[in-house]
Tab-separated table of C-alpha atoms in Angstrom:
chain	number	residue	atom	x	y	z
Q	1	MET	CA	8.521	-65.260	19.460
Q	2	ALA	CA	11.829	-65.733	21.242
Q	3	LEU	CA	9.902	-67.273	24.160
Q	4	VAL	CA	8.289	-69.793	21.806
Q	5	ALA	CA	11.650	-70.572	20.160
Q	6	ASN	CA	13.265	-71.052	23.584
Q	7	LEU	CA	10.377	-73.263	24.698
Q	8	ALA	CA	10.719	-75.325	21.497
Q	9	GLU	CA	14.432	-75.889	22.089
Q	10	THR	CA	13.881	-76.693	25.783
Q	11	THR	CA	11.124	-79.170	24.896
Q	12	ALA	CA	13.360	-80.770	22.260
Q	13	LEU	CA	16.183	-81.137	24.795
Q	14	ALA	CA	13.771	-82.699	27.291
Q	15	SER	CA	12.570	-85.107	24.612
Q	16	ALA	CA	16.138	-86.088	23.727
Q	17	LEU	CA	16.803	-86.733	27.428
Q	18	ASP	CA	13.585	-88.806	27.709
Q	19	VAL	CA	12.006	-86.292	30.076
Q	20	ASP	CA	8.218	-86.451	29.802
Q	21	HIS	CA	6.830	-83.265	28.246
Q	22	GLY	CA	4.153	-83.085	30.943
Q	23	VAL	CA	6.808	-83.156	33.665
Q	24	LEU	CA	8.711	-80.404	31.855
Q	25	LEU	CA	5.610	-78.215	31.561
Q	26	ASP	CA	4.758	-78.759	35.234
Q	27	LEU	CA	8.302	-77.791	36.200
Q	28	LEU	CA	8.305	-74.696	33.972
Q	29	ALA	CA	4.958	-73.600	35.434
Q	30	GLN	CA	6.707	-73.245	38.808
Q	31	THR	CA	9.373	-70.888	37.437
Q	32	PRO	CA	9.336	-67.231	36.353
Q	33	VAL	CA	9.159	-68.306	32.679
Q	34	GLY	CA	6.059	-70.389	33.372
Q	35	SER	CA	3.558	-67.896	31.994
Q	36	PRO	CA	0.098	-68.994	30.860
Q	37	TYR	CA	1.228	-68.274	27.287
Q	38	ALA	CA	4.225	-70.608	27.659
Q	39	GLY	CA	1.895	-73.256	29.093
Q	40	ILE	CA	-0.490	-72.994	26.138
Q	41	LYS	CA	2.282	-73.147	23.545
Q	42	GLY	CA	4.046	-75.920	25.468
Q	43	GLU	CA	0.874	-78.027	25.425
Q	44	LEU	CA	0.651	-77.563	21.646
Q	45	MET	CA	4.253	-78.738	21.300
Q	46	ARG	CA	3.534	-81.663	23.615
Q	47	SER	CA	0.512	-82.758	21.569
Q	48	ARG	CA	2.207	-81.802	18.287
Q	49	SER	CA	-1.069	-80.316	17.139
Q	50	TYR	CA	-0.876	-76.671	16.079
Q	51	PRO	CA	-4.273	-75.004	15.565
Q	52	VAL	CA	-3.530	-71.470	14.466
Q	53	SER	CA	-3.633	-68.677	16.987
Q	54	PHE	CA	-0.792	-66.779	15.277
Q	55	ALA	CA	0.543	-68.316	12.064
Q	56	LEU	CA	4.213	-69.166	11.840
Q	57	ASP	CA	4.368	-67.365	8.447
Q	58	LEU	CA	3.241	-64.136	10.102
Q	59	ALA	CA	5.718	-64.558	12.948
Q	60	ALA	CA	8.526	-65.048	10.402
Q	61	LYS	CA	7.391	-61.898	8.552
Q	62	ASP	CA	7.383	-59.901	11.789
Q	63	LEU	CA	10.877	-61.133	12.614
Q	64	GLU	CA	12.019	-59.921	9.179
Q	65	LEU	CA	10.528	-56.483	9.936
Q	66	VAL	CA	12.366	-56.415	13.271
Q	67	THR	CA	15.610	-57.265	11.461
Q	68	GLU	CA	15.076	-54.448	8.950
Q	69	ALA	CA	14.345	-51.932	11.725
Q	70	ARG	CA	17.408	-52.997	13.727
Q	71	GLU	CA	19.631	-52.702	10.672
Q	72	LEU	CA	18.313	-49.182	9.960
Q	73	LEU	CA	19.086	-48.203	13.541
Q	74	ALA	CA	22.448	-50.032	13.608
Q	75	LEU	CA	21.396	-52.157	16.594
Q	76	ASP	CA	22.627	-55.661	17.378
Q	77	GLY	CA	20.053	-58.388	17.753
Q	78	HIS	CA	21.699	-61.725	18.387
Q	79	LEU	CA	18.603	-63.311	19.934
Q	80	ALA	CA	16.297	-61.862	17.276
Q	81	ASP	CA	18.596	-63.128	14.505
Q	82	ALA	CA	18.712	-66.629	15.969
Q	83	THR	CA	14.927	-66.634	16.404
Q	84	ARG	CA	14.384	-65.381	12.840
Q	85	LYS	CA	16.616	-68.137	11.438
Q	86	LEU	CA	14.745	-70.797	13.397
Q	87	PHE	CA	11.381	-69.544	12.134
Q	88	GLU	CA	12.720	-69.423	8.569
Q	89	GLN	CA	13.764	-73.087	8.870
Q	90	ALA	CA	10.269	-73.957	10.065
Q	91	LYS	CA	8.734	-72.011	7.199
Q	92	GLU	CA	10.995	-73.814	4.696
Q	93	ALA	CA	9.872	-77.131	6.225
Q	94	GLY	CA	6.301	-76.266	5.255
Q	95	LEU	CA	5.072	-75.280	8.716
Q	96	GLY	CA	4.089	-71.702	7.870
Q	97	SER	CA	0.331	-72.259	7.916
Q	98	PHE	CA	0.427	-73.764	11.424
Q	99	ASP	CA	0.598	-71.928	14.742
Q	100	LEU	CA	4.005	-70.443	15.529
Q	101	SER	CA	4.491	-73.153	18.179
Q	102	ALA	CA	5.064	-75.579	15.269
Q	103	VAL	CA	8.630	-74.225	15.298
Q	104	TYR	CA	9.148	-77.146	17.706
Q	105	GLU	CA	9.210	-79.474	14.709
Q	106	VAL	CA	12.584	-78.099	13.539
Q	107	CYS	CA	13.994	-78.256	17.077
Q	108	ALA	CA	12.798	-81.792	17.835
Q	109	PRO	CA	15.400	-84.559	18.075
Q	110	ALA	CA	16.384	-85.669	14.561
Q	111	GLY	CA	14.424	-88.934	14.666
Q	112	GLU	CA	11.223	-87.116	15.646
Q	113	ARG	CA	11.242	-84.211	13.183
Q	114	ARG	CA	8.358	-83.717	10.784
Q	115	ASP	CA	8.516	-82.008	7.434
Q	116	GLN	CA	5.107	-80.727	6.442
Q	117	ARG	CA	5.653	-80.752	2.741
Q	118	GLU	CA	3.871	-84.103	3.092
Q	119	PRO	CA	0.052	-84.384	3.051
Q	120	HIS	CA	-1.932	-83.757	6.240
Q	121	THR	CA	-4.144	-86.200	8.117
Q	122	PRO	CA	-7.921	-85.850	8.468
Q	123	ALA	CA	-9.314	-83.731	11.309
Q	124	GLY	CA	-8.452	-85.058	14.739
Q	125	VAL	CA	-6.504	-88.074	13.461
Q	126	ARG	CA	-2.967	-88.661	14.650
Q	127	ALA	CA	-1.284	-90.850	12.036
Q	128	ARG	CA	0.515	-93.966	13.197
Q	129	VAL	CA	2.170	-96.591	11.059
Q	130	PRO	CA	0.145	-99.760	11.574
Q	131	PRO	CA	1.958	-103.074	11.949
Q	132	ARG	CA	1.835	-105.110	8.757
Q	133	SER	CA	2.445	-108.699	7.896
Q	134	ASP	CA	5.405	-109.622	5.690
Q	135	ASN	CA	3.281	-110.012	2.572
Q	136	ALA	CA	1.072	-106.950	3.075
Q	137	GLU	CA	1.262	-104.039	0.659
Q	138	PRO	CA	3.052	-100.994	2.112
Q	139	GLN	CA	0.535	-98.308	3.019
Q	140	SER	CA	1.163	-94.699	3.949
Q	141	PRO	CA	0.339	-93.857	7.588
Q	142	ARG	CA	-2.080	-91.214	6.310
Q	143	ARG	CA	-4.083	-93.646	4.205
Q	144	ALA	CA	-4.062	-96.299	6.945
Q	145	GLU	CA	-5.399	-93.879	9.558
Q	146	THR	CA	-7.926	-92.445	7.119
Q	147	ALA	CA	-9.237	-95.928	6.398
Q	148	GLU	CA	-9.340	-96.818	10.114
Q	149	ALA	CA	-11.108	-93.590	11.027
Q	150	GLY	CA	-13.527	-93.871	8.125
Q	151	GLY	CA	-12.625	-90.287	7.267
Q	152	ASP	CA	-11.839	-88.461	4.104
Q	153	ASP	CA	-8.487	-87.163	2.872
Q	154	SER	CA	-9.154	-83.498	3.648
Q	155	PRO	CA	-6.383	-81.665	5.514
Q	156	ALA	CA	-7.048	-80.645	9.078
Q	157	ALA	CA	-5.981	-77.238	10.261
Q	158	GLY	CA	-3.235	-77.624	12.825
Q	159	THR	CA	-2.900	-81.405	12.575
Q	160	LEU	CA	0.514	-82.706	11.578
Q	161	ALA	CA	1.013	-85.916	9.680
Q	162	LEU	CA	3.639	-88.301	11.015
């Protein structure tokens, strides 16, 4: 979980520096931290689509159990504490039902962050705010994309609304 948290923060830093996520993932793949697991989770962060392999809620629960065990044994756990806090923030932002890689959403640069207490988009649809004329009625990105896609309003597992 610390690897995923570190990858989320690294990806967020790259985004803030306008480094393409694909370039970052290619670079990381050539380093000792470039494991297949990091590549898979990095691609999910890049696409900002989080189909569940291991739910963020469960990761947060496991980090709580680690904290309890460390406290019983009087062990320090600076990295584990920081990771637990990050996952708790993601859980509070409504990302608990997504894959643990959705922790990226709380690390992303401020203008790119997503709070998932909002409704989800239909399966496979990435919401975008369509341009509108001055006298057009405001429309939520979700409804606009749903109408364009001809889909329904059902939530899609792992798909984040913008």
